[in-house]
């Protein structure tokens, strides 16, 4: 890929993170589980990339592999590159990765309680980022922590900075996590199901906040979710993953208005849409197959309403079907 390319809207896009041919497996008692199989993914400067799929499709493993936070063993990064600032993150030393994580690339998770330390105040935990990455003294770091809480719109931030995580609501804890993640003004924020544990009103507030901070800071975001409805409001482009593979990729319009892959179609039919209020919600039949026991040919063939004989024989190639729009499916035309 060239350093810069023009997308369909004529906007110049500069890749900031390029993942190529990433394969990751887990060596468990039940056998080798190929969790990610040859994933290509590009995040451009200043964009929000939605990564969507059901649980176990490889979304989080892909992101955690880029940050090198999957446990190895049992995990193993078998192939691929993740280029960021002219360096392959998969080849950096642990000491070099410490300078990247939480500083240039940050990650937030679904349940802040698993990431926040219950024994320290949220102010101390934000201050720790400034002390570790910026070498600030304790007092200055704590004052900055209060500013960061104000930035994420936590009311009475000076008081809240002295609160322990269990004293905050779920929404406030997620705001505190965002404050920690963005303290060093990272170039990339990876948000893994950041709103799944929150009720709908708070979800919308957190997504709005992320969108606003993304514009303020000028960072790029990878938003991982099982819910296409969540990416609709914030993402520029979307990658759909199934069984450790990317099965469709396109702009938000490509995915919502002219998606090509039956799995994307199934995901879309399973979320309520304001533009099609009369449509019945339908779930995708069956369950995600075991990754070490995938059907022959197309990994989605045992759940697909449009399966053909050739789908059971050969795995479809990931091919362009429009400018910047790609699909991994043997269907020539959309049947819906
Ligand atoms: Fe369905 Fe065949 Fe396309 Fe796979 S390749 S998604 S089975 S139509």
mmCIF file of C-alpha atoms and ligand atoms in Angstrom:
data_model
loop_
_atom_site.group_PDB
_atom_site.id
_atom_site.type_symbol
_atom_site.label_atom_id
_atom_site.label_comp_id
_atom_site.label_asym_id
_atom_site.label_seq_id
_atom_site.Cartn_x
_atom_site.Cartn_y
_atom_site.Cartn_z
ATOM 1 C CA UNK A 1 0.000 0.000 0.000
ATOM 2 C CA UNK A 2 1.339 3.492 -0.776
ATOM 3 C CA UNK A 3 2.025 5.873 2.122
ATOM 4 C CA UNK A 4 -1.019 7.910 1.181
ATOM 5 C CA UNK A 5 -4.033 6.928 -0.846
ATOM 6 C CA UNK A 6 -7.247 8.592 -1.822
ATOM 7 C CA UNK A 7 -10.423 6.895 -0.659
ATOM 8 C CA UNK A 8 -13.745 6.911 -2.419
ATOM 9 C CA UNK A 9 -14.784 10.267 -0.946
ATOM 10 C CA UNK A 10 -11.588 11.871 -2.225
ATOM 11 C CA UNK A 11 -10.192 12.253 1.296
ATOM 12 C CA UNK A 12 -6.468 11.557 1.585
ATOM 13 C CA UNK A 13 -5.892 8.706 4.004
ATOM 14 C CA UNK A 14 -2.524 8.034 5.611
ATOM 15 C CA UNK A 15 -2.105 4.616 7.208
ATOM 16 C CA UNK A 16 -0.992 4.833 10.835
ATOM 17 C CA UNK A 17 -1.161 1.104 11.646
ATOM 18 C CA UNK A 18 -0.880 -1.665 9.057
ATOM 19 C CA UNK A 19 -1.484 -5.236 10.139
ATOM 20 C CA UNK A 20 -0.539 -7.789 7.493
ATOM 21 C CA UNK A 21 -1.060 -11.541 7.377
ATOM 22 C CA UNK A 22 -1.446 -11.829 11.157
ATOM 23 C CA UNK A 23 -1.963 -15.381 12.413
ATOM 24 C CA UNK A 24 -2.303 -16.191 16.100
ATOM 25 C CA UNK A 25 -2.999 -19.553 17.719
ATOM 26 C CA UNK A 26 -3.541 -20.892 21.216
ATOM 27 C CA UNK A 27 -1.987 -24.178 22.256
ATOM 28 C CA UNK A 28 -4.502 -25.745 24.639
ATOM 29 C CA UNK A 29 -5.132 -29.238 25.984
ATOM 30 C CA UNK A 30 -7.922 -29.697 23.440
ATOM 31 C CA UNK A 31 -5.514 -28.880 20.601
ATOM 32 C CA UNK A 32 -4.210 -25.916 18.647
ATOM 33 C CA UNK A 33 -6.850 -23.196 18.206
ATOM 34 C CA UNK A 34 -6.165 -20.931 15.213
ATOM 35 C CA UNK A 35 -7.778 -17.779 16.661
ATOM 36 C CA UNK A 36 -6.616 -15.369 13.943
ATOM 37 C CA UNK A 37 -5.848 -16.619 10.431
ATOM 38 C CA UNK A 38 -4.057 -14.252 8.052
ATOM 39 C CA UNK A 39 -5.711 -10.976 9.040
ATOM 40 C CA UNK A 40 -4.960 -7.777 7.111
ATOM 41 C CA UNK A 41 -6.182 -4.542 8.662
ATOM 42 C CA UNK A 42 -5.258 -0.907 8.042
ATOM 43 C CA UNK A 43 -6.073 1.965 10.387
ATOM 44 C CA UNK A 44 -5.725 5.415 8.859
ATOM 45 C CA UNK A 45 -4.708 8.647 10.523
ATOM 46 C CA UNK A 46 -7.650 10.269 12.296
ATOM 47 C CA UNK A 47 -10.233 7.633 11.442
ATOM 48 C CA UNK A 48 -12.463 5.418 13.540
ATOM 49 C CA UNK A 49 -12.273 1.819 12.360
ATOM 50 C CA UNK A 50 -15.049 -0.448 13.620
ATOM 51 C CA UNK A 51 -14.101 -4.116 14.016
ATOM 52 C CA UNK A 52 -17.278 -6.155 14.260
ATOM 53 C CA UNK A 53 -18.182 -9.803 14.755
ATOM 54 C CA UNK A 54 -19.621 -12.264 17.254
ATOM 55 C CA UNK A 55 -17.657 -13.388 20.309
ATOM 56 C CA UNK A 56 -14.759 -15.653 19.390
ATOM 57 C CA UNK A 57 -14.268 -14.208 15.905
ATOM 58 C CA UNK A 58 -10.755 -12.959 16.626
ATOM 59 C CA UNK A 59 -11.404 -9.238 17.105
ATOM 60 C CA UNK A 60 -9.880 -8.887 20.555
ATOM 61 C CA UNK A 61 -7.089 -11.368 19.871
ATOM 62 C CA UNK A 62 -6.066 -9.320 16.835
ATOM 63 C CA UNK A 63 -5.939 -6.110 18.887
ATOM 64 C CA UNK A 64 -4.191 -7.690 21.856
ATOM 65 C CA UNK A 65 -1.623 -9.305 19.555
ATOM 66 C CA UNK A 66 -0.773 -5.899 18.077
ATOM 67 C CA UNK A 67 -0.176 -4.643 21.634
ATOM 68 C CA UNK A 68 1.540 -7.927 22.517
ATOM 69 C CA UNK A 69 -0.653 -8.530 25.563
ATOM 70 C CA UNK A 70 -1.871 -12.032 24.746
ATOM 71 C CA UNK A 71 -0.381 -14.556 27.153
ATOM 72 C CA UNK A 72 2.385 -16.484 25.353
ATOM 73 C CA UNK A 73 2.107 -19.402 26.062
ATOM 74 C CA UNK A 74 -0.547 -20.597 25.529
ATOM 75 C CA UNK A 75 -0.837 -17.949 22.798
ATOM 76 C CA UNK A 76 1.590 -17.740 19.904
ATOM 77 C CA UNK A 77 1.900 -15.114 17.168
ATOM 78 C CA UNK A 78 2.695 -17.376 14.246
ATOM 79 C CA UNK A 79 3.128 -14.877 11.407
ATOM 80 C CA UNK A 80 2.516 -11.343 10.298
ATOM 81 C CA UNK A 81 3.591 -7.762 10.799
ATOM 82 C CA UNK A 82 2.044 -4.772 12.571
ATOM 83 C CA UNK A 83 3.752 -1.643 11.258
ATOM 84 C CA UNK A 84 3.492 1.504 13.393
ATOM 85 C CA UNK A 85 5.817 4.489 13.018
ATOM 86 C CA UNK A 86 8.067 2.459 10.675
ATOM 87 C CA UNK A 87 8.536 -0.313 13.224
ATOM 88 C CA UNK A 88 7.062 -3.791 13.336
ATOM 89 C CA UNK A 89 5.439 -3.973 16.783
ATOM 90 C CA UNK A 90 5.624 -7.765 16.660
ATOM 91 C CA UNK A 91 9.429 -7.589 16.667
ATOM 92 C CA UNK A 92 9.984 -4.985 19.385
ATOM 93 C CA UNK A 93 11.541 -5.911 22.707
ATOM 94 C CA UNK A 94 9.341 -5.852 25.796
ATOM 95 C CA UNK A 95 11.113 -2.677 26.955
ATOM 96 C CA UNK A 96 10.346 -1.014 23.609
ATOM 97 C CA UNK A 97 6.699 -2.129 23.823
ATOM 98 C CA UNK A 98 6.402 -0.493 27.249
ATOM 99 C CA UNK A 99 7.134 2.800 25.525
ATOM 100 C CA UNK A 100 4.299 2.128 23.063
ATOM 101 C CA UNK A 101 1.545 0.736 25.322
ATOM 102 C CA UNK A 102 -0.408 3.401 27.201
ATOM 103 C CA UNK A 103 1.719 6.058 25.568
ATOM 104 C CA UNK A 104 1.378 5.854 21.787
ATOM 105 C CA UNK A 105 -1.274 3.147 21.633
ATOM 106 C CA UNK A 106 -3.770 2.760 24.485
ATOM 107 C CA UNK A 107 -6.504 0.223 25.056
ATOM 108 C CA UNK A 108 -9.717 0.284 27.075
ATOM 109 C CA UNK A 109 -11.824 -2.739 27.896
ATOM 110 C CA UNK A 110 -15.479 -3.637 28.429
ATOM 111 C CA UNK A 111 -15.341 -3.838 32.207
ATOM 112 C CA UNK A 112 -13.235 -1.081 33.790
ATOM 113 C CA UNK A 113 -13.269 -2.890 37.156
ATOM 114 C CA UNK A 114 -10.971 -5.540 35.697
ATOM 115 C CA UNK A 115 -8.481 -2.873 34.570
ATOM 116 C CA UNK A 116 -8.740 -0.362 37.416
ATOM 117 C CA UNK A 117 -6.906 -1.260 40.609
ATOM 118 C CA UNK A 118 -9.449 -1.330 43.478
ATOM 119 C CA UNK A 119 -6.749 -0.434 46.020
ATOM 120 C CA UNK A 120 -5.850 2.996 44.536
ATOM 121 C CA UNK A 121 -7.876 6.123 43.860
ATOM 122 C CA UNK A 122 -8.638 6.873 40.219
ATOM 123 C CA UNK A 123 -6.584 10.067 40.523
ATOM 124 C CA UNK A 124 -3.541 8.084 41.631
ATOM 125 C CA UNK A 125 -4.038 5.649 38.765
ATOM 126 C CA UNK A 126 -4.147 8.416 36.161
ATOM 127 C CA UNK A 127 -1.209 10.166 37.866
ATOM 128 C CA UNK A 128 0.792 6.944 37.627
ATOM 129 C CA UNK A 129 0.620 7.170 33.811
ATOM 130 C CA UNK A 130 2.164 10.654 33.915
ATOM 131 C CA UNK A 131 4.848 9.521 36.337
ATOM 132 C CA UNK A 132 5.732 6.418 34.298
ATOM 133 C CA UNK A 133 5.637 7.876 30.782
ATOM 134 C CA UNK A 134 6.365 11.559 31.447
ATOM 135 C CA UNK A 135 8.542 11.373 34.563
ATOM 136 C CA UNK A 136 6.359 13.875 36.466
ATOM 137 C CA UNK A 137 6.596 14.402 40.223
ATOM 138 C CA UNK A 138 3.727 13.089 42.357
ATOM 139 C CA UNK A 139 1.949 16.398 42.969
ATOM 140 C CA UNK A 140 2.140 17.639 39.374
ATOM 141 C CA UNK A 141 0.990 14.240 38.101
ATOM 142 C CA UNK A 142 -2.042 14.297 40.422
ATOM 143 C CA UNK A 143 -2.988 17.812 39.302
ATOM 144 C CA UNK A 144 -2.836 16.633 35.694
ATOM 145 C CA UNK A 145 -4.985 13.659 36.677
ATOM 146 C CA UNK A 146 -7.704 16.032 37.910
ATOM 147 C CA UNK A 147 -7.515 17.901 34.585
ATOM 148 C CA UNK A 148 -7.900 14.638 32.710
ATOM 149 C CA UNK A 149 -11.006 13.744 34.737
ATOM 150 C CA UNK A 150 -12.409 17.168 33.855
ATOM 151 C CA UNK A 151 -11.667 16.499 30.171
ATOM 152 C CA UNK A 152 -13.740 13.308 30.254
ATOM 153 C CA UNK A 153 -16.562 15.315 31.833
ATOM 154 C CA UNK A 154 -16.577 13.741 35.272
ATOM 155 C CA UNK A 155 -18.396 16.175 37.583
ATOM 156 C CA UNK A 156 -16.425 17.561 40.528
ATOM 157 C CA UNK A 157 -13.147 16.051 39.244
ATOM 158 C CA UNK A 158 -11.018 17.160 42.236
ATOM 159 C CA UNK A 159 -13.273 15.154 44.545
ATOM 160 C CA UNK A 160 -13.636 12.209 42.170
ATOM 161 C CA UNK A 161 -9.872 11.952 41.792
ATOM 162 C CA UNK A 162 -9.810 10.893 45.436
ATOM 163 C CA UNK A 163 -12.484 8.218 44.930
ATOM 164 C CA UNK A 164 -11.791 4.521 44.668
ATOM 165 C CA UNK A 165 -13.178 2.674 41.618
ATOM 166 C CA UNK A 166 -16.003 1.003 43.590
ATOM 167 C CA UNK A 167 -17.255 4.467 44.602
ATOM 168 C CA UNK A 168 -17.954 5.412 40.976
ATOM 169 C CA UNK A 169 -20.858 4.389 38.724
ATOM 170 C CA UNK A 170 -20.192 2.114 35.710
ATOM 171 C CA UNK A 171 -20.311 5.082 33.333
ATOM 172 C CA UNK A 172 -17.919 7.114 35.480
ATOM 173 C CA UNK A 173 -15.514 4.191 35.754
ATOM 174 C CA UNK A 174 -15.454 3.924 31.957
ATOM 175 C CA UNK A 175 -14.777 7.682 31.753
ATOM 176 C CA UNK A 176 -11.926 7.225 34.238
ATOM 177 C CA UNK A 177 -10.528 4.414 32.063
ATOM 178 C CA UNK A 178 -10.723 6.700 29.032
ATOM 179 C CA UNK A 179 -8.891 9.376 31.033
ATOM 180 C CA UNK A 180 -6.100 6.908 31.834
ATOM 181 C CA UNK A 181 -5.941 5.703 28.218
ATOM 182 C CA UNK A 182 -5.788 9.209 26.775
ATOM 183 C CA UNK A 183 -3.513 10.767 29.423
ATOM 184 C CA UNK A 184 -0.476 10.597 27.152
ATOM 185 C CA UNK A 185 -2.426 11.675 24.063
ATOM 186 C CA UNK A 186 -1.896 8.381 22.214
ATOM 187 C CA UNK A 187 -1.931 8.252 18.439
ATOM 188 C CA UNK A 188 -4.235 5.223 18.606
ATOM 189 C CA UNK A 189 -6.964 4.196 21.042
ATOM 190 C CA UNK A 190 -8.157 0.602 20.908
ATOM 191 C CA UNK A 191 -11.583 0.358 22.559
ATOM 192 C CA UNK A 192 -12.688 -3.246 23.141
ATOM 193 C CA UNK A 193 -16.464 -3.364 23.661
ATOM 194 C CA UNK A 194 -16.239 -0.107 25.654
ATOM 195 C CA UNK A 195 -19.980 0.331 26.047
ATOM 196 C CA UNK A 196 -21.271 -3.247 26.237
ATOM 197 C CA UNK A 197 -21.605 -3.291 30.025
ATOM 198 C CA UNK A 198 -23.386 0.082 30.136
ATOM 199 C CA UNK A 199 -27.042 0.940 29.769
ATOM 200 C CA UNK A 200 -28.186 2.538 26.542
ATOM 201 C CA UNK A 201 -28.153 6.186 27.663
ATOM 202 C CA UNK A 202 -24.671 5.939 29.131
ATOM 203 C CA UNK A 203 -23.504 4.027 26.019
ATOM 204 C CA UNK A 204 -24.486 6.981 23.856
ATOM 205 C CA UNK A 205 -22.728 9.414 26.199
ATOM 206 C CA UNK A 206 -19.493 7.391 26.163
ATOM 207 C CA UNK A 207 -19.547 7.066 22.352
ATOM 208 C CA UNK A 208 -20.150 10.816 22.012
ATOM 209 C CA UNK A 209 -17.293 11.497 24.402
ATOM 210 C CA UNK A 210 -14.943 9.217 22.448
ATOM 211 C CA UNK A 211 -15.900 10.903 19.189
ATOM 212 C CA UNK A 212 -15.338 14.356 20.672
ATOM 213 C CA UNK A 213 -11.975 13.434 22.227
ATOM 214 C CA UNK A 214 -10.894 11.808 18.971
ATOM 215 C CA UNK A 215 -11.439 15.114 17.180
ATOM 216 C CA UNK A 216 -9.768 17.141 19.974
ATOM 217 C CA UNK A 217 -6.694 14.939 20.203
ATOM 218 C CA UNK A 218 -6.557 13.954 16.526
ATOM 219 C CA UNK A 219 -6.069 10.286 17.316
ATOM 220 C CA UNK A 220 -7.279 7.209 15.473
ATOM 221 C CA UNK A 221 -9.616 4.677 17.081
ATOM 222 C CA UNK A 222 -10.135 0.959 16.634
ATOM 223 C CA UNK A 223 -13.597 0.257 18.038
ATOM 224 C CA UNK A 224 -14.198 -3.440 18.681
ATOM 225 C CA UNK A 225 -17.817 -4.486 19.103
ATOM 226 C CA UNK A 226 -20.265 -7.288 18.390
ATOM 227 C CA UNK A 227 -22.937 -4.674 17.665
ATOM 228 C CA UNK A 228 -23.052 -2.976 14.263
ATOM 229 C CA UNK A 229 -25.416 -0.414 15.766
ATOM 230 C CA UNK A 230 -22.555 0.874 17.937
ATOM 231 C CA UNK A 231 -20.232 1.555 14.989
ATOM 232 C CA UNK A 232 -22.978 3.238 12.960
ATOM 233 C CA UNK A 233 -22.753 6.452 14.940
ATOM 234 C CA UNK A 234 -19.008 6.835 15.126
ATOM 235 C CA UNK A 235 -17.008 4.726 12.612
ATOM 236 C CA UNK A 236 -15.618 5.832 9.244
ATOM 237 C CA UNK A 237 -14.821 2.334 8.028
ATOM 238 C CA UNK A 238 -15.766 -1.141 9.216
ATOM 239 C CA UNK A 239 -14.026 -4.505 9.189
ATOM 240 C CA UNK A 240 -16.261 -7.559 9.707
ATOM 241 C CA UNK A 241 -14.558 -10.617 11.211
ATOM 242 C CA UNK A 242 -15.713 -14.215 11.297
ATOM 243 C CA UNK A 243 -13.816 -17.295 12.515
ATOM 244 C CA UNK A 244 -10.517 -15.434 12.755
ATOM 245 C CA UNK A 245 -10.775 -13.971 9.260
ATOM 246 C CA UNK A 246 -11.748 -10.602 7.813
ATOM 247 C CA UNK A 247 -14.821 -11.362 5.685
ATOM 248 C CA UNK A 248 -15.849 -7.853 4.632
ATOM 249 C CA UNK A 249 -14.334 -4.399 4.764
ATOM 250 C CA UNK A 250 -15.692 -1.075 3.599
ATOM 251 C CA UNK A 251 -16.802 2.404 4.464
ATOM 252 C CA UNK A 252 -19.715 2.798 6.823
ATOM 253 C CA UNK A 253 -21.926 3.384 3.749
ATOM 254 C CA UNK A 254 -20.591 0.254 2.008
ATOM 255 C CA UNK A 255 -21.458 -1.842 5.033
ATOM 256 C CA UNK A 256 -24.858 -0.369 5.836
ATOM 257 C CA UNK A 257 -26.154 0.429 2.352
ATOM 258 C CA UNK A 258 -24.551 -2.202 0.077
ATOM 259 C CA UNK A 259 -22.936 -4.914 2.170
ATOM 260 C CA UNK A 260 -22.012 -7.991 0.167
ATOM 261 C CA UNK A 261 -21.207 -10.780 2.644
ATOM 262 C CA UNK A 262 -24.063 -12.929 4.027
ATOM 263 C CA UNK A 263 -22.512 -12.739 7.507
ATOM 264 C CA UNK A 264 -22.632 -8.924 7.437
ATOM 265 C CA UNK A 265 -26.217 -9.223 6.220
ATOM 266 C CA UNK A 266 -26.993 -11.477 9.188
ATOM 267 C CA UNK A 267 -25.390 -9.062 11.660
ATOM 268 C CA UNK A 268 -27.368 -6.169 10.213
ATOM 269 C CA UNK A 269 -30.652 -8.057 10.401
ATOM 270 C CA UNK A 270 -30.026 -8.717 14.079
ATOM 271 C CA UNK A 271 -29.820 -5.051 15.156
ATOM 272 C CA UNK A 272 -32.761 -2.622 15.269
ATOM 273 C CA UNK A 273 -32.553 0.032 12.525
ATOM 274 C CA UNK A 274 -34.252 3.392 12.733
ATOM 275 C CA UNK A 275 -34.249 3.658 8.929
ATOM 276 C CA UNK A 276 -36.146 0.337 8.631
ATOM 277 C CA UNK A 277 -38.442 0.226 11.671
ATOM 278 C CA UNK A 278 -40.830 -2.325 10.155
ATOM 279 C CA UNK A 279 -38.162 -4.980 9.536
ATOM 280 C CA UNK A 280 -38.278 -7.978 11.878
ATOM 281 C CA UNK A 281 -35.087 -8.693 13.801
ATOM 282 C CA UNK A 282 -33.567 -12.055 12.870
ATOM 283 C CA UNK A 283 -30.683 -13.820 14.462
ATOM 284 C CA UNK A 284 -28.037 -15.674 12.477
ATOM 285 C CA UNK A 285 -28.865 -19.359 12.648
ATOM 286 C CA UNK A 286 -26.450 -21.720 14.386
ATOM 287 C CA UNK A 287 -23.372 -20.807 16.386
ATOM 288 C CA UNK A 288 -19.805 -19.867 15.598
ATOM 289 C CA UNK A 289 -18.019 -23.168 14.830
ATOM 290 C CA UNK A 290 -15.034 -24.325 16.849
ATOM 291 C CA UNK A 291 -12.002 -22.675 15.339
ATOM 292 C CA UNK A 292 -10.120 -25.976 15.232
ATOM 293 C CA UNK A 293 -13.045 -27.687 13.522
ATOM 294 C CA UNK A 294 -14.176 -25.285 10.804
ATOM 295 C CA UNK A 295 -16.256 -26.525 7.884
ATOM 296 C CA UNK A 296 -14.368 -27.207 4.662
ATOM 297 C CA UNK A 297 -14.315 -24.316 2.176
ATOM 298 C CA UNK A 298 -16.037 -21.194 3.489
ATOM 299 C CA UNK A 299 -15.932 -20.958 7.289
ATOM 300 C CA UNK A 300 -19.490 -19.525 7.277
ATOM 301 C CA UNK A 301 -20.955 -22.240 5.019
ATOM 302 C CA UNK A 302 -22.772 -24.159 7.785
ATOM 303 C CA UNK A 303 -24.737 -21.019 8.764
ATOM 304 C CA UNK A 304 -25.172 -19.316 5.403
ATOM 305 C CA UNK A 305 -28.600 -19.039 3.739
ATOM 306 C CA UNK A 306 -26.955 -18.687 0.328
ATOM 307 C CA UNK A 307 -24.449 -21.549 0.463
ATOM 308 C CA UNK A 308 -23.543 -23.091 -2.919
ATOM 309 C CA UNK A 309 -21.652 -26.267 -3.774
ATOM 310 C CA UNK A 310 -18.389 -24.462 -4.427
ATOM 311 C CA UNK A 311 -18.598 -22.836 -0.961
ATOM 312 C CA UNK A 312 -18.131 -26.285 0.577
ATOM 313 C CA UNK A 313 -15.125 -27.030 -1.633
ATOM 314 C CA UNK A 314 -12.885 -23.972 -1.604
ATOM 315 C CA UNK A 315 -12.321 -21.101 0.806
ATOM 316 C CA UNK A 316 -13.396 -17.855 -0.892
ATOM 317 C CA UNK A 317 -10.735 -15.253 -1.610
ATOM 318 C CA UNK A 318 -10.941 -11.765 -0.125
ATOM 319 C CA UNK A 319 -11.517 -9.702 -3.232
ATOM 320 C CA UNK A 320 -12.391 -6.112 -4.092
ATOM 321 C CA UNK A 321 -16.009 -5.492 -5.041
ATOM 322 C CA UNK A 322 -15.742 -1.703 -5.158
ATOM 323 C CA UNK A 323 -13.351 1.095 -4.303
ATOM 324 C CA UNK A 324 -12.083 0.226 -0.818
ATOM 325 C CA UNK A 325 -14.858 -2.364 -0.433
ATOM 326 C CA UNK A 326 -13.843 -6.034 -0.186
ATOM 327 C CA UNK A 327 -15.660 -9.278 0.568
ATOM 328 C CA UNK A 328 -14.671 -12.909 1.145
ATOM 329 C CA UNK A 329 -17.569 -14.657 -0.594
ATOM 330 C CA UNK A 330 -18.165 -16.626 -3.807
ATOM 331 C CA UNK A 331 -21.434 -14.814 -4.518
ATOM 332 C CA UNK A 332 -21.116 -12.529 -7.538
ATOM 333 C CA UNK A 333 -24.083 -10.351 -6.639
ATOM 334 C CA UNK A 334 -25.953 -9.596 -3.466
ATOM 335 C CA UNK A 335 -29.062 -11.788 -3.310
ATOM 336 C CA UNK A 336 -31.064 -9.457 -1.015
HETATM 337 FE FE1 LIG B 1 -22.177 -18.104 2.007
HETATM 338 FE FE2 LIG B 1 -20.792 -19.269 0.072
HETATM 339 FE FE3 LIG B 1 -20.468 -16.675 0.531
HETATM 340 FE FE4 LIG B 1 -19.563 -18.476 2.263
HETATM 341 S S1 LIG B 1 -18.857 -18.172 0.159
HETATM 342 S S2 LIG B 1 -20.660 -16.621 2.757
HETATM 343 S S3 LIG B 1 -21.141 -20.047 2.154
HETATM 344 S S4 LIG B 1 -22.335 -17.702 -0.195
#
